[in-house]
PDB file of C-alpha atoms and ligand atoms in Angstrom:
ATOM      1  CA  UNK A  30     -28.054  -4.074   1.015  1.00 52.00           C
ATOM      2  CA  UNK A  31     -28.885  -2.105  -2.480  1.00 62.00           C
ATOM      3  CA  UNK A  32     -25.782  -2.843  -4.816  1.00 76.00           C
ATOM      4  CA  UNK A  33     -23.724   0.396  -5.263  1.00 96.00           C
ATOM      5  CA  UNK A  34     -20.663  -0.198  -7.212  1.00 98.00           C
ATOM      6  CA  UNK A  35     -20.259  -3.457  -8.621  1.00 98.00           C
ATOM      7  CA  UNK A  36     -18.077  -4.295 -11.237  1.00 98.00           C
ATOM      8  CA  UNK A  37     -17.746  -8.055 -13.304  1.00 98.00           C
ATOM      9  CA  UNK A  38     -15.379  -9.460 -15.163  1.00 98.00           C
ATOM     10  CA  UNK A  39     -13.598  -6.057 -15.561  1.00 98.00           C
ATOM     11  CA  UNK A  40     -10.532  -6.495 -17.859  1.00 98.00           C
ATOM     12  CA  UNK A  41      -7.837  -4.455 -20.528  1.00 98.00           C
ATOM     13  CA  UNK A  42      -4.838  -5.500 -22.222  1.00 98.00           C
ATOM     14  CA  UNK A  43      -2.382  -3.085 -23.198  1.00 98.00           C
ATOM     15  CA  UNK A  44      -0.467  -4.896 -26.391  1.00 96.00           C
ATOM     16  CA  UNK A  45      -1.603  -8.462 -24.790  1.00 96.00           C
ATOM     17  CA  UNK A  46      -0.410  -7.848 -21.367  1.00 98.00           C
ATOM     18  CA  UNK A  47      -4.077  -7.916 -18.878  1.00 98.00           C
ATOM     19  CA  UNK A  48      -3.124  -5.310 -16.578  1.00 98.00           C
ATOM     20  CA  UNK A  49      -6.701  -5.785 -15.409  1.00 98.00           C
ATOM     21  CA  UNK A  50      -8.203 -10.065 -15.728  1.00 98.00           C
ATOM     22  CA  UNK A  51     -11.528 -10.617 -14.814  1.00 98.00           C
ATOM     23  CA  UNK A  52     -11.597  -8.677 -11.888  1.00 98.00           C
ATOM     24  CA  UNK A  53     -14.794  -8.418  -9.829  1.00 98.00           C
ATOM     25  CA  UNK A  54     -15.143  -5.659  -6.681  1.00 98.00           C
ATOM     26  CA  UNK A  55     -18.156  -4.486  -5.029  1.00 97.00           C
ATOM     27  CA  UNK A  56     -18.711  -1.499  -2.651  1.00 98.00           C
ATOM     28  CA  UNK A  57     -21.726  -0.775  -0.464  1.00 97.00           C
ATOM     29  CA  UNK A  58     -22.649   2.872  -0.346  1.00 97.00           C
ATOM     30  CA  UNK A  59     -20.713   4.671   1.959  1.00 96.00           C
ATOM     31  CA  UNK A  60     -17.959   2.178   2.896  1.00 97.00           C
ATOM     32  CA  UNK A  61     -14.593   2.949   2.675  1.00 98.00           C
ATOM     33  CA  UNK A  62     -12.610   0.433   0.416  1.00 98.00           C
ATOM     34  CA  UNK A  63      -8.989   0.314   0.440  1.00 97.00           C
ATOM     35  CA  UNK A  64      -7.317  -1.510  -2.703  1.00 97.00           C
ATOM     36  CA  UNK A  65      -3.404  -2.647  -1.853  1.00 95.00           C
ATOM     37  CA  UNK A  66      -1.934  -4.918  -4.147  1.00 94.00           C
ATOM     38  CA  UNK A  67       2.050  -5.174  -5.163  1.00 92.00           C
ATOM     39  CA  UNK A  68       3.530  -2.936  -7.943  1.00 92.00           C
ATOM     40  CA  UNK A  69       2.192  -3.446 -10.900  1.00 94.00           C
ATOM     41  CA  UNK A  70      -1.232  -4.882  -9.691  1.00 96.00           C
ATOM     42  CA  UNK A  71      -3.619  -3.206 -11.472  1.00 97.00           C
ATOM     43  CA  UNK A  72      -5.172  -0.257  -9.006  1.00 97.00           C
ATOM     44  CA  UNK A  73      -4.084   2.570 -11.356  1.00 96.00           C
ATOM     45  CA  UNK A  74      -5.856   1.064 -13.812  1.00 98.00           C
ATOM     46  CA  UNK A  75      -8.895  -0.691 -11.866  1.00 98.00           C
ATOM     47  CA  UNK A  76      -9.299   3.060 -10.946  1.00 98.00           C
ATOM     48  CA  UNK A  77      -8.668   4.448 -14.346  1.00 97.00           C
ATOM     49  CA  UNK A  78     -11.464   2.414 -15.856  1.00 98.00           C
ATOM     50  CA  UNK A  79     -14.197   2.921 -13.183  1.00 98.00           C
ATOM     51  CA  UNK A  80     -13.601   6.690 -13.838  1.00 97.00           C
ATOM     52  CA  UNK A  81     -13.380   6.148 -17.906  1.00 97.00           C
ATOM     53  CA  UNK A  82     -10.064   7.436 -18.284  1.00 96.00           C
ATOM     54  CA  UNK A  83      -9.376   3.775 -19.608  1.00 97.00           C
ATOM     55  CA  UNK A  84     -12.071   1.716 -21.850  1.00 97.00           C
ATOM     56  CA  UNK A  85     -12.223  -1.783 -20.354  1.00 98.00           C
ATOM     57  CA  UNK A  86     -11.908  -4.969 -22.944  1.00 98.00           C
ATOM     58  CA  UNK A  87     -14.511  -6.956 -21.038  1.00 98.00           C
ATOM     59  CA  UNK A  88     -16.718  -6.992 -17.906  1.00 98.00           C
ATOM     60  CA  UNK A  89     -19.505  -4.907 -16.586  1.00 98.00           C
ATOM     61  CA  UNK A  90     -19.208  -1.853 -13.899  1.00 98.00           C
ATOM     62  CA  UNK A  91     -22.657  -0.769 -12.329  1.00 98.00           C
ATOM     63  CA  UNK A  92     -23.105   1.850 -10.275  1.00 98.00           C
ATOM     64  CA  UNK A  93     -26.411   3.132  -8.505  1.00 96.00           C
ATOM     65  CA  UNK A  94     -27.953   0.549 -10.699  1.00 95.00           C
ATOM     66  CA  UNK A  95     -26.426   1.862 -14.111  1.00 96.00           C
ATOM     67  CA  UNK A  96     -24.131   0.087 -16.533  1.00 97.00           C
ATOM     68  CA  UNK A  97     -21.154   2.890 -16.475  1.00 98.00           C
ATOM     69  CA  UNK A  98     -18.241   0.908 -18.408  1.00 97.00           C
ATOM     70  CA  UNK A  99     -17.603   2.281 -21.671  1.00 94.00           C
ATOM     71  CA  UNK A 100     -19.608   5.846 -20.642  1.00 96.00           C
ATOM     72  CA  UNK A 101     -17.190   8.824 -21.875  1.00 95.00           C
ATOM     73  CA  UNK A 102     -15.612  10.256 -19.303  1.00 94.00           C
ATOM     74  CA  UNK A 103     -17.595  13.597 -18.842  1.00 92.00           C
ATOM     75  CA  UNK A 104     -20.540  11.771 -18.384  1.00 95.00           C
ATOM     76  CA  UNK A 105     -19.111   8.913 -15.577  1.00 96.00           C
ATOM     77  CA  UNK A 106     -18.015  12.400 -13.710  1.00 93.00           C
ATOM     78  CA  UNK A 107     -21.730  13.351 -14.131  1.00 92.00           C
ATOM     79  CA  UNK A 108     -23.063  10.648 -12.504  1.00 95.00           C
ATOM     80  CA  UNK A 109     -21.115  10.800  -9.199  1.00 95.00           C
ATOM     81  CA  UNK A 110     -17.590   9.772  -9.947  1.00 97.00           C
ATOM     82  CA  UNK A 111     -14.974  11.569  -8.869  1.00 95.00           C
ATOM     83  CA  UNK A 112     -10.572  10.507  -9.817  1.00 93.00           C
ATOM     84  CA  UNK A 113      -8.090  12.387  -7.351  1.00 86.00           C
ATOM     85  CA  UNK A 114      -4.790  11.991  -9.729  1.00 72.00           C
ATOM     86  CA  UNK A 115      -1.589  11.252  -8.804  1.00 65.00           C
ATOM     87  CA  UNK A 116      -0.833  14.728  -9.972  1.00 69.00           C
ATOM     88  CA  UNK A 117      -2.384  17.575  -8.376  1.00 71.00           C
ATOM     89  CA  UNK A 118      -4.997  19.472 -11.076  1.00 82.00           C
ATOM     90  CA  UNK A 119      -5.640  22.623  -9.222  1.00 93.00           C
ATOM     91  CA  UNK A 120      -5.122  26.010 -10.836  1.00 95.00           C
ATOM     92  CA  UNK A 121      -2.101  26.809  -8.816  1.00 95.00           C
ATOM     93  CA  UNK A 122      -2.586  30.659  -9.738  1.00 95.00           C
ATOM     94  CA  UNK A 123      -6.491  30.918  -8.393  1.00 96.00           C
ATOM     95  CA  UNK A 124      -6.956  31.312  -4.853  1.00 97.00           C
ATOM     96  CA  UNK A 125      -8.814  27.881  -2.811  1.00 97.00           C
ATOM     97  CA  UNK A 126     -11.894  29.741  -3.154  1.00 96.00           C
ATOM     98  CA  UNK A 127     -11.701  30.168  -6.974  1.00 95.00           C
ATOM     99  CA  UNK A 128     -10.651  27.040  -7.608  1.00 95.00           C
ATOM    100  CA  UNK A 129     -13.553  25.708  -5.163  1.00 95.00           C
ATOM    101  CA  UNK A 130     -16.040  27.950  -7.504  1.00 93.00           C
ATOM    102  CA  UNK A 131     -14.824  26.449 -10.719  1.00 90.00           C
ATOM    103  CA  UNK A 132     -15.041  22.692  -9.558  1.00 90.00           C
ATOM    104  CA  UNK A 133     -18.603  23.387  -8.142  1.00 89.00           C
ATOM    105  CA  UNK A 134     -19.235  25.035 -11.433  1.00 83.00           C
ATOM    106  CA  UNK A 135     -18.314  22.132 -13.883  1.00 67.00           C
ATOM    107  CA  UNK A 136     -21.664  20.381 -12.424  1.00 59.00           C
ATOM    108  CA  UNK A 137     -24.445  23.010 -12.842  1.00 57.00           C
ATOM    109  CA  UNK A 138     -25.785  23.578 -16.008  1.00 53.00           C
ATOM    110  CA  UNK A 139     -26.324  27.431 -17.403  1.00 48.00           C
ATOM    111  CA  UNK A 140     -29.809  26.504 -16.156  1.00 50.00           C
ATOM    112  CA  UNK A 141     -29.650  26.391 -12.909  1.00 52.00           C
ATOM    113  CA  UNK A 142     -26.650  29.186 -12.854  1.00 49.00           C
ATOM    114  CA  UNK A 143     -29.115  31.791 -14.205  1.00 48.00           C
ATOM    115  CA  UNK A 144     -32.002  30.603 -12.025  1.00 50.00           C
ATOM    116  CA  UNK A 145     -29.646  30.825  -8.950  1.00 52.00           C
ATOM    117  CA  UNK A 146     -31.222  33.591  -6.972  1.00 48.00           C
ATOM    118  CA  UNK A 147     -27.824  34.883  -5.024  1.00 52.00           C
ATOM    119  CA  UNK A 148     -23.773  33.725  -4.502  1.00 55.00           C
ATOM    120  CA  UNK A 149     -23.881  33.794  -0.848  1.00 61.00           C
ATOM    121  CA  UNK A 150     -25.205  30.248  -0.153  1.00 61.00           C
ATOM    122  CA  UNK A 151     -23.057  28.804  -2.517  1.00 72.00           C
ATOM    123  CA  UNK A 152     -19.908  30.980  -1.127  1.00 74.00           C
ATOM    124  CA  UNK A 153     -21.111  29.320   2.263  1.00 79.00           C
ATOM    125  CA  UNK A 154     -20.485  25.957   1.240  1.00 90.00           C
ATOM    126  CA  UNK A 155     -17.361  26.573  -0.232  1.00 94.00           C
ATOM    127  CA  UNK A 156     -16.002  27.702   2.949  1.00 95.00           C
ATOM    128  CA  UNK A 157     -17.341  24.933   5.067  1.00 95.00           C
ATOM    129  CA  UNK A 158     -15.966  22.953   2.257  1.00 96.00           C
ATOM    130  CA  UNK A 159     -12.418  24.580   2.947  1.00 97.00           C
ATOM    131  CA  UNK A 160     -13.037  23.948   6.349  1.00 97.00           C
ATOM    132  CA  UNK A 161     -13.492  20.527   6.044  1.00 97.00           C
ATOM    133  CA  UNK A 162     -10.146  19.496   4.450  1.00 97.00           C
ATOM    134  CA  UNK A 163      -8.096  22.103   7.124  1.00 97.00           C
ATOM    135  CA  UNK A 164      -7.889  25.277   5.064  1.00 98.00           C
ATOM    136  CA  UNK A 165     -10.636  27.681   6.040  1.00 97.00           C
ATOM    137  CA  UNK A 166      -7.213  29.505   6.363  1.00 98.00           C
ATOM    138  CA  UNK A 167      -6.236  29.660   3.278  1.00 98.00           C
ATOM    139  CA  UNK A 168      -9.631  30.395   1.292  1.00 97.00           C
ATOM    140  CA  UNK A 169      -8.737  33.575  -0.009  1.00 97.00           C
ATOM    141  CA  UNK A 170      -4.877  32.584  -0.699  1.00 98.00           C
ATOM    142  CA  UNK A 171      -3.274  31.499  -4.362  1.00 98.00           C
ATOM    143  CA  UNK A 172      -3.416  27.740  -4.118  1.00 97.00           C
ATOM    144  CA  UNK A 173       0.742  28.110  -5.277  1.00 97.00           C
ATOM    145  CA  UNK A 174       0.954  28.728  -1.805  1.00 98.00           C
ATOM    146  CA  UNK A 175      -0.111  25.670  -0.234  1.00 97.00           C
ATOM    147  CA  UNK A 176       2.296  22.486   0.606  1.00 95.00           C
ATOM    148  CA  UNK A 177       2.485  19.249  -0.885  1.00 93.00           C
ATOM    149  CA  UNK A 178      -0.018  18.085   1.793  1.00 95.00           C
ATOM    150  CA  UNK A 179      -2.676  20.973   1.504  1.00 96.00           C
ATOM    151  CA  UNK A 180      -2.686  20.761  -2.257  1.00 95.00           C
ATOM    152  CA  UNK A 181      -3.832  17.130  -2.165  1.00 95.00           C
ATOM    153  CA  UNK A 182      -6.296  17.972   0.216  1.00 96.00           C
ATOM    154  CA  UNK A 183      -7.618  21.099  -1.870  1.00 96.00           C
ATOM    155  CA  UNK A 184      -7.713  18.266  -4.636  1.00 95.00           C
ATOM    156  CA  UNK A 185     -10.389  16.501  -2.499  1.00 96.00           C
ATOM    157  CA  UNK A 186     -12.269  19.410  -1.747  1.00 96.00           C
ATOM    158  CA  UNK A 187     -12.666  20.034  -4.934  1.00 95.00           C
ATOM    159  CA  UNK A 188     -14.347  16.938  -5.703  1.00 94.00           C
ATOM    160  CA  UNK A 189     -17.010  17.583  -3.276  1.00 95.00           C
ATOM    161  CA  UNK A 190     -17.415  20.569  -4.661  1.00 93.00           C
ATOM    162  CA  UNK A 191     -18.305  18.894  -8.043  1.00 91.00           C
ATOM    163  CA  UNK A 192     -20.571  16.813  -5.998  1.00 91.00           C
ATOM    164  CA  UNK A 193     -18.932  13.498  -6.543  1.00 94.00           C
ATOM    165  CA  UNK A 194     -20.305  10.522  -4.228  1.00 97.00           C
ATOM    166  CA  UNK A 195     -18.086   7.738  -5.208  1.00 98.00           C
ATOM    167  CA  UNK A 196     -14.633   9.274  -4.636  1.00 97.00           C
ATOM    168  CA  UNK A 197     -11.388   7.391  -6.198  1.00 98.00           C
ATOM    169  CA  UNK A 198      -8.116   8.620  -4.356  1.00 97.00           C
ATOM    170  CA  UNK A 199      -4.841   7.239  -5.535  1.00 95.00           C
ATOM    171  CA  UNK A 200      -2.239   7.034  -3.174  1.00 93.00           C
ATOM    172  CA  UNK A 201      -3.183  10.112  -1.390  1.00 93.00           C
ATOM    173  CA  UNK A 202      -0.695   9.884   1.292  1.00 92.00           C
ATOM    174  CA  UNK A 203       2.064   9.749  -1.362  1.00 91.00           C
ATOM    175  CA  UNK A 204       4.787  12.180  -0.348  1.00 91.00           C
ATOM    176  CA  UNK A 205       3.352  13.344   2.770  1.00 93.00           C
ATOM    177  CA  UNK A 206       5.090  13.507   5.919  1.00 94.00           C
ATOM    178  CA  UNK A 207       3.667  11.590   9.319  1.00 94.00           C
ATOM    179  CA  UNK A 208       1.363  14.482  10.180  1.00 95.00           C
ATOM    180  CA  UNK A 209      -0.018  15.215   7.373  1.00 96.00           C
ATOM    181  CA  UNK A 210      -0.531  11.432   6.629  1.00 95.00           C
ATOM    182  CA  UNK A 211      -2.479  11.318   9.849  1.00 96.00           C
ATOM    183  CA  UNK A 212      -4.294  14.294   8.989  1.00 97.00           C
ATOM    184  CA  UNK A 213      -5.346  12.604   5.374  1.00 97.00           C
ATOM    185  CA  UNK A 214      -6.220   9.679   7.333  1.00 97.00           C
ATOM    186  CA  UNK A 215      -9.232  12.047   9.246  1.00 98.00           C
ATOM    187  CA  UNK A 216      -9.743  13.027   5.934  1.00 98.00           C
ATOM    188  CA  UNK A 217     -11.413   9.638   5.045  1.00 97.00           C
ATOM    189  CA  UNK A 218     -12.838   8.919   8.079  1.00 97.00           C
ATOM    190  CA  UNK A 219     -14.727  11.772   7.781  1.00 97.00           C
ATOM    191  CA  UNK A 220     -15.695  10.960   4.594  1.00 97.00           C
ATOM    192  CA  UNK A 221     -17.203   7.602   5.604  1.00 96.00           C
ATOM    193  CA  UNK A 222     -20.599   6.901   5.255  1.00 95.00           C
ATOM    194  CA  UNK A 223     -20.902  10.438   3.606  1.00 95.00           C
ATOM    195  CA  UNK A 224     -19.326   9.279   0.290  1.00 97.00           C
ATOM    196  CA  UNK A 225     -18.242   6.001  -0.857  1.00 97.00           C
ATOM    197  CA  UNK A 226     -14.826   6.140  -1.531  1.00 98.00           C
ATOM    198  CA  UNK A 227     -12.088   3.467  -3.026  1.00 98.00           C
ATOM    199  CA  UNK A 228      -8.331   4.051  -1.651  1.00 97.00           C
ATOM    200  CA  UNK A 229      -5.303   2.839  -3.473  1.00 96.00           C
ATOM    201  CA  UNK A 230      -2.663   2.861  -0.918  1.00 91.00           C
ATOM    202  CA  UNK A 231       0.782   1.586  -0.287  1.00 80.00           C
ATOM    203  CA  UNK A 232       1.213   2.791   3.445  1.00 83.00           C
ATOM    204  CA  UNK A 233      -0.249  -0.344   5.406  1.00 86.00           C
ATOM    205  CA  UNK A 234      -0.022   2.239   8.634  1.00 89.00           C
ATOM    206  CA  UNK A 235      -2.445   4.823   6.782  1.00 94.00           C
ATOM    207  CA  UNK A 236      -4.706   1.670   5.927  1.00 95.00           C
ATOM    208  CA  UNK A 237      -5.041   0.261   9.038  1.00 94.00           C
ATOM    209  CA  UNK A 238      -5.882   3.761  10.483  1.00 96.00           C
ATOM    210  CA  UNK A 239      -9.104   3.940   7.604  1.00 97.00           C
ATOM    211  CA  UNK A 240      -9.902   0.496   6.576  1.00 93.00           C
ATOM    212  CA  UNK A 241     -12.979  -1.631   6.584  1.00 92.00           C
ATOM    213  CA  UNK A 242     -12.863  -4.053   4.341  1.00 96.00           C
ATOM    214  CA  UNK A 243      -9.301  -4.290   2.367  1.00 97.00           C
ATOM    215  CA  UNK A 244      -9.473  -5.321  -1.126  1.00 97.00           C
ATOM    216  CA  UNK A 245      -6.154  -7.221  -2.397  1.00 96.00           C
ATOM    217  CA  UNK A 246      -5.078  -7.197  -6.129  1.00 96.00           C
ATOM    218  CA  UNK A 247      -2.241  -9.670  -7.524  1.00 96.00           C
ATOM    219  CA  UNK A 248      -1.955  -9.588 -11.728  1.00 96.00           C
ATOM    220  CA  UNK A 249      -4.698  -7.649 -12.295  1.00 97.00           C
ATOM    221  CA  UNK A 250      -7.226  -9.880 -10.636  1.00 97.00           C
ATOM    222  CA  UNK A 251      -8.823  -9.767  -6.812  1.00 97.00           C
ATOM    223  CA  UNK A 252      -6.344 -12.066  -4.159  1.00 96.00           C
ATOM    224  CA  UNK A 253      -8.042 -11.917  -1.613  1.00 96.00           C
ATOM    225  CA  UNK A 254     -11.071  -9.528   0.584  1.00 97.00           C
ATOM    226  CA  UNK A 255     -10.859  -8.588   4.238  1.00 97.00           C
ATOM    227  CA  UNK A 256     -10.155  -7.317   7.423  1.00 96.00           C
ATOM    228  CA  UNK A 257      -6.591  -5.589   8.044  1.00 94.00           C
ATOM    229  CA  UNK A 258      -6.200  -8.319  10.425  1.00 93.00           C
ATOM    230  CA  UNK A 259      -7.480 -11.177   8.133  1.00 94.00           C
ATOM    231  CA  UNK A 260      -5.217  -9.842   4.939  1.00 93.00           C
ATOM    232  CA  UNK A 261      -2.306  -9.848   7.235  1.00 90.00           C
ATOM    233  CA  UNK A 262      -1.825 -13.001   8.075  1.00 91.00           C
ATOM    234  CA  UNK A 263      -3.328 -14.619   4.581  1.00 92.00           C
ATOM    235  CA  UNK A 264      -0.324 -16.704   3.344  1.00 91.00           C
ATOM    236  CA  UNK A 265      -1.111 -16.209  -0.152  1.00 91.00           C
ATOM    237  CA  UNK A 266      -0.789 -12.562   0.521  1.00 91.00           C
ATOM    238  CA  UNK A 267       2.512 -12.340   2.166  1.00 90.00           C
ATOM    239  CA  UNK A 268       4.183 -14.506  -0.481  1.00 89.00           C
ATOM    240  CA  UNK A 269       3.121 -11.503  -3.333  1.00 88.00           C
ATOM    241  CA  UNK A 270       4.334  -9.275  -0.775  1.00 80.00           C
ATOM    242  CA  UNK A 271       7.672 -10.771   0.063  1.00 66.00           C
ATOM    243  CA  UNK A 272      10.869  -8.925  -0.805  1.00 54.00           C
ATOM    244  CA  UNK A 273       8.812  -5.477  -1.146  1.00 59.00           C
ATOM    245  CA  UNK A 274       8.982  -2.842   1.383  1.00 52.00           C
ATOM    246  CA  UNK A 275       5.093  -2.500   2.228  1.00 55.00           C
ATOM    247  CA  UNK A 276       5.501  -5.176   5.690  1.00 56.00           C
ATOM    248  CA  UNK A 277       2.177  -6.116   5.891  1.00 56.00           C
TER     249      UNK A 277
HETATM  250  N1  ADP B  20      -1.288   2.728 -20.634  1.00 94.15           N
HETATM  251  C1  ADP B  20      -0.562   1.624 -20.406  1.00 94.15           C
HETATM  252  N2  ADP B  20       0.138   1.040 -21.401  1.00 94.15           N
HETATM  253  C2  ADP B  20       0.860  -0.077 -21.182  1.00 94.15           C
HETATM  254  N3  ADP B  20       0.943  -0.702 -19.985  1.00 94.15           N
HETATM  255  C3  ADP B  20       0.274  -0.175 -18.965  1.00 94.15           C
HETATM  256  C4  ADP B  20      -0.504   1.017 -19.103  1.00 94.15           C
HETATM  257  N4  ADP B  20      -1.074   1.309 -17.903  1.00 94.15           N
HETATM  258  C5  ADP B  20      -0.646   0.351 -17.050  1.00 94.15           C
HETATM  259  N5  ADP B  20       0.151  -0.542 -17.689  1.00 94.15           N
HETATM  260  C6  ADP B  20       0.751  -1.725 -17.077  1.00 94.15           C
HETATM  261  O1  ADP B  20      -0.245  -2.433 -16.376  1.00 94.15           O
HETATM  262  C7  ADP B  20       0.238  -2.934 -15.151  1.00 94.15           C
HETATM  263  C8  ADP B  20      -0.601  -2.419 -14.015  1.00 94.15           C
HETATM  264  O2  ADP B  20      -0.318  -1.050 -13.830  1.00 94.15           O
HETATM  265  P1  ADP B  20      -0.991  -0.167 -12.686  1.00 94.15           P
HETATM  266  O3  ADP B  20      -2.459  -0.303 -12.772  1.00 94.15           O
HETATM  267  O4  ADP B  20      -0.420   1.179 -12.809  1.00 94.15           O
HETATM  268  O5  ADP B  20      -0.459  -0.899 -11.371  1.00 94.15           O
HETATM  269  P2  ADP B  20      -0.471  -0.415  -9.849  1.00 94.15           P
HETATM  270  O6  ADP B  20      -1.208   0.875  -9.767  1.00 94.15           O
HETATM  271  O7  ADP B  20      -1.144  -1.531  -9.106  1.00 94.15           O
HETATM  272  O8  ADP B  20       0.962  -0.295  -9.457  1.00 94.15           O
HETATM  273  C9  ADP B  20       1.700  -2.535 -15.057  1.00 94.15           C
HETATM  274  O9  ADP B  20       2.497  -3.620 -15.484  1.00 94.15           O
HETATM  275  C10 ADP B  20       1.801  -1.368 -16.025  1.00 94.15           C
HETATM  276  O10 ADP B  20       3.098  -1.287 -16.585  1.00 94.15           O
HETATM  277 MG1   MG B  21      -0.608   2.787  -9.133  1.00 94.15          MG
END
C-alpha cells in the first residue's frame, strides 16, 4: 500500500509537560481512523500539529510522500489538509451557498478565477455539496439559521469545498442529539474511501458505527491499534479508561 499519512516520533511540550511523546500513526488513503484516548491524551493536539496550528518539538509527519511538519499553516491547508474546529467557523450572516463559495474560493488562485469560463458548474457543485451533508434545503438560507447539528455539518462541507483530502474532525458529534449523531455517523461513511479522514471521538456508540481501525492514545503516545472489538477488551485499555464515563 503507498504510505499516505505517516507521522514519527511526533512530539511538543508545553512548559515541559509532552502533551504529544513520540507518537507514531499511519493512515492509508481513504481509511477512516478514529483516535479515542482519555482526557487529556493528546488528540487535540496530535490533530493540531498535523494541521500546523501547533509546531511539533520532534518527529516527522509525511503526507502523499511530503515532509509537512513544521509547513505554515496556509500551506499544510494547500496541500490537502483540512481541521473541522471544535468551534464552528462559518460566517453565520452568509447564506450555505455563500459560505460554500468562499471556502471553495480560498483554494483557486486569481489564475484560474479569471480563466474560469462561467459560475454555473461551480454553483453545481456547491449544491450537490449541500446535498451531501443534508442541506440542499437550506442553500439559499443565512447559515444563523441552522442548528447545532447542521452547522457542524455545513463546517464539513465546507472543507470539501476547499478541496481537502485528508479531513481532521474533532469530536464532531459533540453536542448533538441521537439523530443527528446518527446522521454525522453517514456523514463519514460516506466519506470513506473518498477522503481520508482522522476522527477524535469520545462517543464509543458513534465509533463503533464508523470505525475501521481505532487508534488509542494514553499520555500523548499510541496505547494500542485496532478493531472496536480488539480495543475493547485490551486490558491495558480499560484500566486508562476506568472511572471515566466513555464504557468502552
Ligand atoms: N496550548 C497548550 N498549552 C499548555 N498545555 C496544553 C496546551 N494544549 C494542550 N495542553 C495540554 O496537553 C494535554 C493534552 O491536551 P489535548 O490534546 O487537548 O487532549 P485531548 O484532546 O486528548 O483531551 C492536556 O494536559 C492539556 O492540558
Ligand atoms: Mg480534545
Amino acid at each position: 500500500m503507498t504510505e499516505h499519512l505517516h507521522i514519527e516520533g511526533l512530539g511538543v511540550e508545553f512548559n515541559g509537560f509532552k502533551a504529544v511523546n513520540d507518537l507514531n500513526l499511519s493512515v492509508a488513503q481513504g481509511e477512516l481512523r478514529c483516535l479515542i484516548g482519555p482526557n487529556g491524551a493528546g488528540k487535540t493536539t496530535t490533530l493540531d500539529l498535523i494541521c500546523g496550528k501547533t509546531r511539533p518539538m520532534h518527529g516527522s509527519i509525511r503526507y502523499r510522500g511530503r515532509e509537512i511538519a513544521r509547513l505554515p499553516e496556509f500551506q499544510i491547508a494547500r496541500a490537502g489538509i483540512g481541521r473541522k474546529f471544535q468551534v464552528p467557523s462559518v460566517f453565520r450572516q452568509l447564506t450555505v451557498r455563500e459560505n460554500l463559495e468562499v471556502a471553495h474560493c480560498k483554494h483557486i488562485s486569481v489564475y484560474t478565477n479569471i480563466l474560469r469560463s462561467g459560475r454555473s458548474a461551480e454553483s453545481d457543485g456547491l449544491e450537490k455539496l449541500a446535498a451531501f451533508v443534508d442541506l440542499s434545503d437550506y442553500f439559499e438560507a443565512p447559515a444563523s439559521v441552522l442548528s447545532h447539528g447542521q452547522t457542524q455539518w455545513l463546517e464539513i462541507a465546507l472543507l470539501l469545498a476547499q478541496d481537502s483530502e485528508l479531513i481532521l474532525l474533532d469530536e464532531p458529534a459533540a453536542g448533538m442529539t441521537h439523530q443527528e449523531t446518527q446522521k454525522t455517523a453517514d456523514i463519514c461513511n460516506r466519506l470513506k474511501g473518498k477522503h481520508t479522514i482522522i476522527v477524535v471521538e469520545h462517543d464509543m456508540g458513534f465509533v463503533r458505527q464508523i470505525a475501521q481501525v481505532v487508534s488509542v492514545m494514553h499520555q500523548g503516545t499510541l496505547l494500542m491499534e485496532g478493531t472496536v472489538e480488539e480495543i475493547s477488551r485490551d486490558q491495558r485499555v480499560r484500566e486508562v479508561y476506568l472511572g471515566s464515563t466513555l464504557g468502552i
